[in-house]
XYZ file of C-alpha atoms in Angstrom:
440
model
C 56.039 102.980 215.571
C 57.478 101.490 212.335
C 55.269 102.476 209.425
C 54.866 100.115 206.425
C 56.708 101.142 203.228
C 54.728 103.372 200.867
C 54.313 103.100 197.101
C 55.369 105.859 194.692
C 51.823 107.155 194.511
C 51.483 107.272 198.325
C 54.833 109.026 198.710
C 53.968 111.554 195.980
C 50.554 112.200 197.473
C 52.098 112.766 200.919
C 54.666 115.256 199.565
C 52.024 117.086 197.556
C 49.713 117.306 200.549
C 52.581 118.764 202.606
C 53.323 121.290 199.887
C 49.672 122.265 199.685
C 49.501 122.866 203.412
C 52.698 124.926 203.321
C 51.396 127.016 200.460
C 48.109 127.648 202.219
C 50.046 128.549 205.341
C 52.115 130.993 203.317
C 48.950 132.597 201.934
C 47.419 132.822 205.375
C 50.603 134.353 206.776
C 50.877 136.852 203.936
C 50.262 139.931 206.187
C 53.416 139.092 208.152
C 55.473 140.503 205.288
C 56.247 144.144 205.691
C 54.172 146.717 203.779
C 56.974 147.560 201.341
C 57.600 143.984 200.145
C 53.868 143.313 200.071
C 53.248 146.405 197.997
C 55.863 145.238 195.493
C 54.195 141.756 195.178
C 50.597 143.015 195.231
C 50.342 142.742 191.469
C 50.803 138.942 191.703
C 47.788 137.412 193.465
C 49.052 134.647 195.847
C 45.783 132.720 195.524
C 46.135 132.628 191.755
C 49.695 131.343 192.104
C 48.502 128.556 194.393
C 45.588 127.698 192.091
C 47.909 127.556 189.095
C 50.263 125.245 190.935
C 47.391 123.019 192.067
C 46.065 122.827 188.531
C 49.499 121.799 187.309
C 49.623 119.157 190.020
C 46.156 117.973 189.013
C 47.234 117.670 185.363
C 50.396 115.836 186.371
C 48.442 113.367 188.505
C 46.025 112.758 185.624
C 48.901 112.134 183.205
C 50.531 109.797 185.676
C 47.276 107.868 185.935
C 47.068 107.567 182.145
C 50.660 106.313 181.931
C 50.043 103.879 184.766
C 46.922 102.574 182.982
C 48.859 102.100 179.746
C 51.648 100.311 181.564
C 49.183 98.075 183.394
C 47.411 97.255 180.116
C 50.737 96.056 178.695
C 51.428 94.059 181.822
C 47.929 92.590 181.732
C 48.450 91.657 178.070
C 51.737 90.025 179.063
C 49.953 88.062 181.789
C 47.271 86.807 179.411
C 49.640 85.922 176.556
C 52.168 84.306 178.873
C 49.442 82.343 180.625
C 48.122 81.119 177.271
C 51.613 80.191 176.051
C 52.440 78.392 179.288
C 49.163 76.474 179.242
C 49.834 75.377 175.662
C 53.386 74.399 176.592
C 52.174 72.375 179.582
C 49.576 70.585 177.465
C 52.142 69.839 174.746
C 54.583 68.540 177.368
C 51.935 66.175 178.771
C 51.174 64.826 175.278
C 54.882 64.492 174.512
C 55.518 62.682 177.800
C 52.872 60.085 176.965
C 54.192 59.659 173.412
C 57.793 59.297 174.583
C 56.786 56.707 177.150
C 54.998 54.652 174.484
C 57.913 54.981 172.048
C 60.475 53.965 174.671
C 58.426 50.903 175.599
C 57.963 49.885 171.948
C 61.629 50.362 170.999
C 62.769 48.515 174.132
C 60.599 45.539 173.125
C 62.031 45.633 169.577
C 65.562 45.812 170.937
C 64.994 42.793 173.200
C 63.587 40.753 170.266
C 66.511 41.746 168.049
C 69.016 40.777 170.729
C 67.320 37.369 171.045
C 67.435 36.853 167.250
C 71.006 38.080 167.193
C 72.083 35.463 169.738
C 70.331 32.733 167.751
C 72.065 33.813 164.527
C 75.428 33.961 166.247
C 74.921 30.444 167.653
C 73.892 29.138 164.198
C 76.929 30.747 162.608
C 79.215 29.247 165.207
C 77.628 25.810 164.621
C 78.098 26.171 160.845
C 81.736 27.112 161.273
C 82.250 24.171 163.638
C 80.650 21.821 161.069
C 82.961 23.202 158.387
C 85.995 22.651 160.577
C 84.887 19.096 161.420
C 84.187 18.263 157.775
C 87.586 19.638 156.788
C 89.325 17.510 159.397
C 87.484 14.362 158.221
C 88.253 15.180 154.599
C 91.914 15.554 155.375
C 91.998 12.157 157.114
C 90.091 10.542 154.241
C 92.444 12.090 151.707
C 95.504 10.882 153.603
C 94.049 7.365 153.821
C 93.154 7.417 150.120
C 96.582 8.582 149.107
C 98.223 5.822 151.152
C 95.883 3.105 149.887
C 96.201 4.251 146.269
C 99.957 4.362 146.521
C 100.116 0.820 147.971
C 97.651 -0.391 145.357
C 99.755 1.026 142.542
C 102.940 -0.434 143.967
C 101.390 -3.893 144.388
C 99.756 -3.755 140.962
C 103.062 -2.830 139.379
C 104.780 -5.713 141.186
C 102.078 -8.141 140.097
C 102.357 -6.933 136.516
C 106.119 -7.568 136.625
C 105.521 -11.026 138.076
C 103.093 -11.955 135.299
C 105.470 -10.646 132.671
C 108.420 -12.554 134.178
C 106.419 -15.808 134.318
C 105.272 -15.466 130.739
C 108.895 -14.920 129.655
C 110.214 -17.804 131.751
C 112.202 -15.528 133.962
C 110.555 -16.357 137.275
C 113.868 -16.858 139.010
C 115.101 -13.328 138.354
C 111.741 -11.865 139.458
C 111.732 -13.746 142.696
C 115.062 -12.177 143.565
C 113.672 -8.596 143.061
C 112.146 -6.271 145.665
C 108.870 -6.367 143.769
C 108.513 -10.031 144.692
C 108.786 -9.183 148.382
C 106.171 -6.445 148.126
C 103.823 -8.740 146.215
C 104.315 -11.470 148.800
C 103.274 -9.128 151.595
C 100.169 -8.035 149.675
C 99.040 -11.560 148.971
C 99.621 -12.598 152.553
C 97.375 -9.776 153.777
C 94.684 -10.247 151.120
C 91.871 -12.254 152.669
C 89.682 -12.107 149.587
C 91.710 -14.969 148.033
C 90.871 -18.497 148.982
C 93.285 -20.150 151.287
C 94.446 -22.609 148.615
C 95.061 -19.899 146.036
C 96.866 -17.741 148.555
C 99.115 -20.613 149.620
C 99.885 -21.469 145.988
C 100.890 -17.905 145.174
C 102.859 -17.497 148.397
C 104.657 -20.784 147.674
C 105.657 -19.519 144.289
C 106.762 -16.132 145.579
C 108.793 -17.737 148.339
C 110.701 -19.824 145.743
C 109.544 -23.260 146.891
C 108.479 -24.163 143.345
C 112.128 -24.100 142.369
C 113.620 -23.771 138.988
C 111.465 -26.625 137.603
C 108.275 -24.487 137.533
C 106.640 -24.714 134.130
C 104.997 -21.503 133.116
C 102.931 -23.335 130.504
C 100.754 -24.735 133.146
C 99.574 -21.219 133.719
C 98.184 -21.847 137.193
C 100.257 -19.159 138.919
C 99.980 -16.838 135.987
C 96.223 -17.143 135.996
C 95.988 -16.486 139.687
C 98.222 -13.436 139.420
C 96.254 -12.035 136.479
C 93.019 -12.561 138.347
C 94.518 -10.852 141.369
C 95.715 -7.967 139.154
C 92.206 -7.486 137.763
C 90.871 -7.321 141.310
C 93.559 -4.835 142.321
C 92.774 -2.647 139.295
C 89.058 -2.779 140.138
C 89.846 -1.840 143.745
C 91.914 1.077 142.519
C 89.058 2.347 140.361
C 86.652 2.001 143.296
C 89.012 3.926 145.557
C 89.330 6.742 143.034
C 85.556 6.873 142.495
C 84.942 6.889 146.248
C 87.499 9.688 146.695
C 85.953 11.747 143.925
C 82.502 11.346 145.509
C 83.882 12.300 148.914
C 85.558 15.382 147.440
C 82.332 16.456 145.733
C 80.328 15.927 148.914
C 82.874 17.880 150.914
C 82.920 20.753 148.433
C 79.122 20.822 148.352
C 78.954 20.855 152.140
C 81.567 23.605 152.367
C 79.785 25.720 149.739
C 76.458 25.390 151.573
C 78.024 26.119 154.936
C 79.930 29.115 153.564
C 76.705 30.461 152.093
C 74.946 29.889 155.409
C 77.751 31.604 157.349
C 77.733 34.567 154.950
C 73.957 34.958 155.290
C 74.135 34.657 159.055
C 77.038 37.138 159.223
C 75.078 39.627 157.148
C 72.032 39.175 159.355
C 74.164 39.509 162.499
C 75.747 42.710 161.159
C 72.375 44.239 160.317
C 70.892 43.290 163.649
C 73.928 44.616 165.505
C 73.522 47.961 163.725
C 69.790 47.977 164.419
C 70.340 47.142 168.103
C 72.894 49.961 168.356
C 70.521 52.427 166.649
C 67.674 51.452 168.954
C 69.964 51.785 171.971
C 70.931 55.321 170.947
C 67.323 56.201 170.149
C 66.083 54.878 173.511
C 68.799 56.806 175.377
C 67.906 60.008 173.520
C 64.197 59.534 174.184
C 64.879 58.922 177.877
C 66.921 62.136 178.074
C 64.191 63.977 176.183
C 61.601 62.533 178.554
C 63.570 63.738 181.591
C 63.943 67.222 180.074
C 60.240 67.320 179.173
C 59.179 66.298 182.683
C 61.506 68.908 184.195
C 60.287 71.618 181.817
C 56.674 70.628 182.505
C 57.192 71.088 186.245
C 58.939 74.435 185.777
C 56.159 75.688 183.489
C 53.490 74.667 185.994
C 55.306 76.439 188.819
C 55.889 79.523 186.697
C 52.235 79.580 185.644
C 51.132 79.419 189.286
C 53.568 82.210 190.235
C 52.489 84.242 187.221
C 48.861 84.043 188.288
C 49.716 85.167 191.825
C 51.950 88.015 190.620
C 49.414 89.237 188.069
C 46.621 89.192 190.658
C 48.826 91.041 193.147
C 49.785 93.624 190.508
C 46.124 94.110 189.591
C 45.232 94.698 193.255
C 48.067 97.228 193.635
C 46.989 98.985 190.450
C 43.402 99.246 191.649
C 44.576 100.609 195.002
C 46.760 103.190 193.276
C 43.857 104.184 191.037
C 41.686 104.746 194.081
C 44.368 106.823 195.814
C 45.011 108.790 192.629
C 41.278 109.444 192.200
C 41.063 110.612 195.812
C 44.027 112.935 195.249
C 42.470 114.389 192.098
C 39.176 114.971 193.918
C 41.028 116.684 196.770
C 42.912 118.918 194.330
C 39.711 119.767 192.485
C 37.929 120.632 195.709
C 40.837 122.819 196.816
C 40.921 124.609 193.471
C 37.150 125.139 193.594
C 37.373 126.580 197.097
C 40.218 128.927 196.168
C 38.460 130.059 192.997
C 35.275 130.871 194.912
C 34.360 134.559 195.296
C 34.021 134.144 199.043
C 37.653 133.004 199.234
C 38.739 136.085 197.272
C 36.775 138.355 199.558
C 38.241 136.654 202.609
C 41.743 137.103 201.189
C 41.125 140.799 200.555
C 39.922 141.266 204.086
C 43.128 139.755 205.426
C 45.307 142.209 203.477
C 46.202 145.491 205.274
C 44.816 148.602 203.566
C 46.949 151.701 203.020
C 44.974 153.546 205.637
C 45.251 150.918 208.339
C 46.887 152.050 211.525
C 50.012 150.447 212.915
C 48.001 149.048 215.824
C 45.429 147.470 213.476
C 48.208 145.895 211.361
C 49.893 144.502 214.410
C 46.627 143.066 215.725
C 45.792 141.520 212.350
C 49.343 140.163 212.044
C 49.212 138.537 215.459
C 45.865 136.873 214.750
C 46.928 135.558 211.377
C 50.243 134.324 212.780
C 48.313 132.373 215.390
C 45.997 130.907 212.752
C 48.975 129.894 210.550
C 50.795 128.349 213.513
C 47.678 126.351 214.485
C 47.328 125.122 210.904
C 50.984 124.025 210.847
C 50.663 122.288 214.211
C 47.633 120.398 212.934
C 49.554 119.333 209.797
C 52.596 118.278 211.845
C 50.508 116.039 214.086
C 49.390 114.048 211.040
C 52.936 113.352 209.834
C 55.375 110.678 210.985
C 58.979 111.661 211.907
C 60.215 110.760 208.414
C 57.561 112.832 206.581
C 59.132 116.333 206.407
C 58.414 117.226 210.061
C 61.642 119.205 210.248
C 60.396 121.540 207.515
C 57.144 122.160 209.391
C 59.174 122.842 212.532
C 61.351 125.351 210.682
C 58.315 127.236 209.323
C 56.745 127.266 212.790
C 59.991 128.698 214.150
C 59.900 131.416 211.500
C 56.307 132.290 212.444
C 57.290 132.646 216.114
C 60.119 135.055 215.323
C 59.249 138.801 215.452
C 62.234 140.392 213.777
C 62.634 138.274 210.643
C 60.698 138.286 207.416
C 58.995 135.399 205.611
C 61.558 135.185 202.816
C 63.181 132.011 204.308
C 59.772 130.345 204.528
C 59.100 131.097 200.865
C 62.562 129.786 199.980
C 61.879 126.621 201.950
C 58.601 126.129 200.112
C 60.361 126.601 196.764
C 63.006 124.077 197.819
C 60.297 121.561 198.729
C 58.608 122.094 195.368
C 61.959 121.505 193.582
C 62.458 118.264 195.562
C 58.996 117.101 194.572
C 59.751 117.789 190.927
C 63.042 115.827 191.106
C 61.314 112.868 192.751
C 58.648 112.994 190.079
C 61.304 112.835 187.361
C 62.863 109.810 189.057
C 59.461 108.137 189.239
C 58.908 108.784 185.527
C 62.279 107.230 184.682
C 61.456 104.149 186.759
C 58.128 103.762 184.974
C 59.777 104.071 181.560
C 62.351 101.430 182.558
C 59.644 99.074 183.803
C 57.625 99.591 180.619
C 60.679 98.798 178.498
C 61.389 95.624 180.491
C 57.802 94.443 180.097
C 57.823 95.146 176.333
C 60.797 92.819 175.987
């Protein structure tokens, strides 16, 4: 049959019970020792030796119980403090989870609004830049047209001025042969502001149909040319004024658009930075939320395991206390029985007196050997194969022998006691190690 594993207290109690039975068997089998060796050890009372050893065992068991209680108190304190810390951690994690969820939702809404505003600002900036480019293109065309018109106006006005001067000096023939006359003729032909009669008169003069007989004193051509020159000069002034106004309007538009683009660029830059910051913050909060949820689950599992382990440890401690109390009671009862006067009288009766006959000693020896063997057989029947049965068998074999002393039995008992002491030291070291681990 496979027996369940035993705790340190059960194993120690089993070994001590075996030792107690062996010692009692040794006391009961005391008369088997020859008279000479018994006479030498008569001064040392075997019962007193057993009582002393049992008292030491009783003290050791009591001390072990005190150490076990101290260790359990520390473990119980660890259970309570750890349970309190874990509960606080779980509660804090639940609060933090709710707060992180709210913060993530709020920052996500802000980020979406900023991205919408950012797109609007970028579109407005693009529109402003497009308007600036369009205005610049129009201004360039207007400037080119103005420059061309002004240049033609100046050329025609200069030609007209030369024509007037030539007519006033009577040098119309030389003027008509100049390039200025051709330019002036083209201008007059394309000028629809003149009346048809005036235009034909001037064109007739410029084409040379008037001939050399033209009289400048009449002043008709001269007057028409002067009037045309005044109109050309007025047109030139209007062109310049119109160009100046267009330049001012263009510069004003460009200044306003540049200011608008700068403001929009600044706003776009700020919003881009804010969107990036919110993105990083949201990512960090999401990671923190995942870690918090994971830690919350681990703490809950650990708290549940801690409660189970602490309850199991408390049950084991109570069971060990009961077993230890039973062992102490058994030791106390054994000590009381051995210290009783009746036990001393019984022991004295079992000892052979100096006057006893050889036949009486042999009879007493045989009876006591039988009693000791029966006691050992009863003890052996209560032990499993792994509980020192071979030692009981060896002592029984020694009791059956007729030509050997009991020295080997005593040595075996001493060896068992030494083994018990070594195991006790190992148990103490394990308890100290466990206590140190729990203190950390």
